[in-house]
Amino acid sequence: MPRSVLHAAYVAWPAAVVAMRLLTHVRRRCLIVTGLGYVIALALATTATPASVAVPLGLFVGGLVAVGGCLATARGVTFTVDQDTTYWQYDGKIPVGDRLVEVLGVLVGIVGLVAMPWD
């Protein structure tokens, strides 16, 4: 996969999340964990070596963190110290914007996985 496609994915991912936030309802918790996934993706892409592996690996891991975080916090957050208490509990229907952000994270992860040099 051309390197320019990977760089475009690094630019398009947060731009698409912001556009989705402006057009649909995306909850803050989903935006926060997606941002965390993006920061992890950038950290891996800029610090790991060799770059031919680091850039797609960053997309893959960042996408997984973003999707996993959105899914894990969809209904609420529970901490290990007090497992009987759920914070920021959400009993309503999960907004479509959250699901679109999750799908975008999956697509980013797939792009990273496909771009990995497996030889």
PDB file of C-alpha atoms in Angstrom:
ATOM      1  CA  MET A   1       0.000   0.000   0.000  1.00  0.00           C
ATOM      2  CA  PRO A   2       1.390   3.438  -0.872  1.00  0.00           C
ATOM      3  CA  ARG A   3       2.665   5.469   2.040  1.00  0.00           C
ATOM      4  CA  SER A   4       0.538   8.427   0.959  1.00  0.00           C
ATOM      5  CA  VAL A   5      -2.615   6.369   1.603  1.00  0.00           C
ATOM      6  CA  LEU A   6      -1.467   5.706   5.164  1.00  0.00           C
ATOM      7  CA  HIS A   7      -0.677   9.371   5.743  1.00  0.00           C
ATOM      8  CA  ALA A   8      -4.086  10.282   4.320  1.00  0.00           C
ATOM      9  CA  ALA A   9      -5.682   7.867   6.809  1.00  0.00           C
ATOM     10  CA  TYR A  10      -3.898   9.647   9.675  1.00  0.00           C
ATOM     11  CA  VAL A  11      -5.369  12.948   8.478  1.00  0.00           C
ATOM     12  CA  ALA A  12      -8.815  11.696   7.464  1.00  0.00           C
ATOM     13  CA  TRP A  13      -9.501   9.775  10.680  1.00  0.00           C
ATOM     14  CA  PRO A  14      -9.744  12.756  13.082  1.00  0.00           C
ATOM     15  CA  ALA A  15     -11.267  14.962  10.373  1.00  0.00           C
ATOM     16  CA  ALA A  16     -14.056  12.436   9.824  1.00  0.00           C
ATOM     17  CA  VAL A  17     -14.667  12.111  13.576  1.00  0.00           C
ATOM     18  CA  VAL A  18     -14.988  15.898  13.895  1.00  0.00           C
ATOM     19  CA  ALA A  19     -17.336  15.994  10.886  1.00  0.00           C
ATOM     20  CA  MET A  20     -19.466  13.246  12.429  1.00  0.00           C
ATOM     21  CA  ARG A  21     -19.566  15.164  15.701  1.00  0.00           C
ATOM     22  CA  LEU A  22     -20.808  18.240  13.878  1.00  0.00           C
ATOM     23  CA  LEU A  23     -23.420  16.333  11.856  1.00  0.00           C
ATOM     24  CA  THR A  24     -24.667  13.735  14.358  1.00  0.00           C
ATOM     25  CA  HIS A  25     -24.737  13.191  18.088  1.00  0.00           C
ATOM     26  CA  VAL A  26     -21.507  11.596  19.318  1.00  0.00           C
ATOM     27  CA  ARG A  27     -21.086  11.323  23.082  1.00  0.00           C
ATOM     28  CA  ARG A  28     -18.029  12.788  24.786  1.00  0.00           C
ATOM     29  CA  ARG A  29     -16.849   9.432  26.136  1.00  0.00           C
ATOM     30  CA  CYS A  30     -16.620   8.042  22.583  1.00  0.00           C
ATOM     31  CA  LEU A  31     -14.748  11.133  21.412  1.00  0.00           C
ATOM     32  CA  ILE A  32     -12.314  10.887  24.317  1.00  0.00           C
ATOM     33  CA  VAL A  33     -11.388   7.251  23.726  1.00  0.00           C
ATOM     34  CA  THR A  34     -11.181   7.835  19.961  1.00  0.00           C
ATOM     35  CA  GLY A  35      -8.779  10.694  20.653  1.00  0.00           C
ATOM     36  CA  LEU A  36      -6.788   8.405  22.930  1.00  0.00           C
ATOM     37  CA  GLY A  37      -6.608   5.825  20.138  1.00  0.00           C
ATOM     38  CA  TYR A  38      -5.419   8.522  17.748  1.00  0.00           C
ATOM     39  CA  VAL A  39      -2.705   9.677  20.152  1.00  0.00           C
ATOM     40  CA  ILE A  40      -1.539   6.074  20.545  1.00  0.00           C
ATOM     41  CA  ALA A  41      -1.516   5.680  16.762  1.00  0.00           C
ATOM     42  CA  LEU A  42       0.605   8.815  16.354  1.00  0.00           C
ATOM     43  CA  ALA A  43       2.965   7.768  19.143  1.00  0.00           C
ATOM     44  CA  LEU A  44       3.554   4.359  17.555  1.00  0.00           C
ATOM     45  CA  ALA A  45       3.924   5.784  14.064  1.00  0.00           C
ATOM     46  CA  THR A  46       6.485   8.368  15.092  1.00  0.00           C
ATOM     47  CA  THR A  47       8.568   6.434  17.609  1.00  0.00           C
ATOM     48  CA  ALA A  48       8.636   2.802  16.523  1.00  0.00           C
ATOM     49  CA  THR A  49      11.107   1.476  13.975  1.00  0.00           C
ATOM     50  CA  PRO A  50      11.222   0.538  11.145  1.00  0.00           C
ATOM     51  CA  ALA A  51       8.816   3.070   9.692  1.00  0.00           C
ATOM     52  CA  SER A  52       7.474   0.575   7.170  1.00  0.00           C
ATOM     53  CA  VAL A  53       5.995  -1.351  10.086  1.00  0.00           C
ATOM     54  CA  ALA A  54       5.379   1.506  12.532  1.00  0.00           C
ATOM     55  CA  VAL A  55       2.966   3.566  10.426  1.00  0.00           C
ATOM     56  CA  PRO A  56       0.486   0.748   9.675  1.00  0.00           C
ATOM     57  CA  LEU A  57       0.942  -0.697  13.165  1.00  0.00           C
ATOM     58  CA  GLY A  58      -0.023   2.662  14.647  1.00  0.00           C
ATOM     59  CA  LEU A  59      -3.216   2.734  12.599  1.00  0.00           C
ATOM     60  CA  PHE A  60      -4.080  -0.825  13.552  1.00  0.00           C
ATOM     61  CA  VAL A  61      -3.466  -0.456  17.298  1.00  0.00           C
ATOM     62  CA  GLY A  62      -4.990   3.031  17.457  1.00  0.00           C
ATOM     63  CA  GLY A  63      -8.121   1.825  15.679  1.00  0.00           C
ATOM     64  CA  LEU A  64      -8.416  -1.119  18.060  1.00  0.00           C
ATOM     65  CA  VAL A  65      -8.039   1.134  21.105  1.00  0.00           C
ATOM     66  CA  ALA A  66     -10.633   3.569  19.753  1.00  0.00           C
ATOM     67  CA  VAL A  67     -13.204   0.894  18.937  1.00  0.00           C
ATOM     68  CA  GLY A  68     -12.545  -1.080  22.101  1.00  0.00           C
ATOM     69  CA  GLY A  69     -12.828   2.022  24.235  1.00  0.00           C
ATOM     70  CA  CYS A  70     -16.075   3.127  22.611  1.00  0.00           C
ATOM     71  CA  LEU A  71     -17.592  -0.313  23.050  1.00  0.00           C
ATOM     72  CA  ALA A  72     -16.312  -0.673  26.621  1.00  0.00           C
ATOM     73  CA  THR A  73     -17.756   2.659  27.751  1.00  0.00           C
ATOM     74  CA  ALA A  74     -20.996   2.521  25.737  1.00  0.00           C
ATOM     75  CA  ARG A  75     -23.261   1.834  28.723  1.00  0.00           C
ATOM     76  CA  GLY A  76     -21.151   3.279  31.527  1.00  0.00           C
ATOM     77  CA  VAL A  77     -17.840   3.071  33.339  1.00  0.00           C
ATOM     78  CA  THR A  78     -17.161   0.783  36.303  1.00  0.00           C
ATOM     79  CA  PHE A  79     -13.937   0.848  38.302  1.00  0.00           C
ATOM     80  CA  THR A  80     -12.360  -2.184  39.947  1.00  0.00           C
ATOM     81  CA  VAL A  81     -12.375  -0.674  43.441  1.00  0.00           C
ATOM     82  CA  ASP A  82     -16.150  -0.206  43.497  1.00  0.00           C
ATOM     83  CA  GLN A  83     -17.675  -2.694  41.078  1.00  0.00           C
ATOM     84  CA  ASP A  84     -21.224  -2.129  42.261  1.00  0.00           C
ATOM     85  CA  THR A  85     -21.220   1.487  41.116  1.00  0.00           C
ATOM     86  CA  THR A  86     -21.494   2.463  37.463  1.00  0.00           C
ATOM     87  CA  TYR A  87     -20.515   6.029  36.603  1.00  0.00           C
ATOM     88  CA  TRP A  88     -21.961   7.991  33.722  1.00  0.00           C
ATOM     89  CA  GLN A  89     -24.553   5.260  33.224  1.00  0.00           C
ATOM     90  CA  TYR A  90     -26.419   5.433  29.955  1.00  0.00           C
ATOM     91  CA  ASP A  91     -29.634   3.442  29.584  1.00  0.00           C
ATOM     92  CA  GLY A  92     -30.851   5.035  26.375  1.00  0.00           C
ATOM     93  CA  LYS A  93     -30.278   3.971  22.816  1.00  0.00           C
ATOM     94  CA  ILE A  94     -26.650   4.305  21.721  1.00  0.00           C
ATOM     95  CA  PRO A  95     -26.457   7.279  19.313  1.00  0.00           C
ATOM     96  CA  VAL A  96     -25.879   6.590  15.635  1.00  0.00           C
ATOM     97  CA  GLY A  97     -22.861   8.907  15.729  1.00  0.00           C
ATOM     98  CA  ASP A  98     -21.138   6.633  18.247  1.00  0.00           C
ATOM     99  CA  ARG A  99     -21.688   3.649  15.989  1.00  0.00           C
ATOM    100  CA  LEU A 100     -20.349   5.567  12.973  1.00  0.00           C
ATOM    101  CA  VAL A 101     -17.215   6.513  14.912  1.00  0.00           C
ATOM    102  CA  GLU A 102     -16.774   2.852  15.860  1.00  0.00           C
ATOM    103  CA  VAL A 103     -17.137   1.779  12.219  1.00  0.00           C
ATOM    104  CA  LEU A 104     -14.570   4.400  11.260  1.00  0.00           C
ATOM    105  CA  GLY A 105     -12.172   2.998  13.863  1.00  0.00           C
ATOM    106  CA  VAL A 106     -12.664  -0.498  12.453  1.00  0.00           C
ATOM    107  CA  LEU A 107     -11.933   0.786   8.942  1.00  0.00           C
ATOM    108  CA  VAL A 108      -8.770   2.505  10.146  1.00  0.00           C
ATOM    109  CA  GLY A 109      -7.675  -0.725  11.837  1.00  0.00           C
ATOM    110  CA  ILE A 110      -8.324  -2.691   8.647  1.00  0.00           C
ATOM    111  CA  VAL A 111      -6.283  -0.214   6.583  1.00  0.00           C
ATOM    112  CA  GLY A 112      -3.433  -0.603   9.054  1.00  0.00           C
ATOM    113  CA  LEU A 113      -3.693  -4.390   8.996  1.00  0.00           C
ATOM    114  CA  VAL A 114      -3.775  -4.573   5.195  1.00  0.00           C
ATOM    115  CA  ALA A 115      -0.775  -2.246   4.921  1.00  0.00           C
ATOM    116  CA  MET A 116       1.400  -4.340   7.237  1.00  0.00           C
ATOM    117  CA  PRO A 117       4.473  -5.797   5.534  1.00  0.00           C
ATOM    118  CA  TRP A 118       4.034  -9.513   6.177  1.00  0.00           C
ATOM    119  CA  ASP A 119       7.241 -10.685   4.494  1.00  0.00           C
TER     120      ASP A 119
END
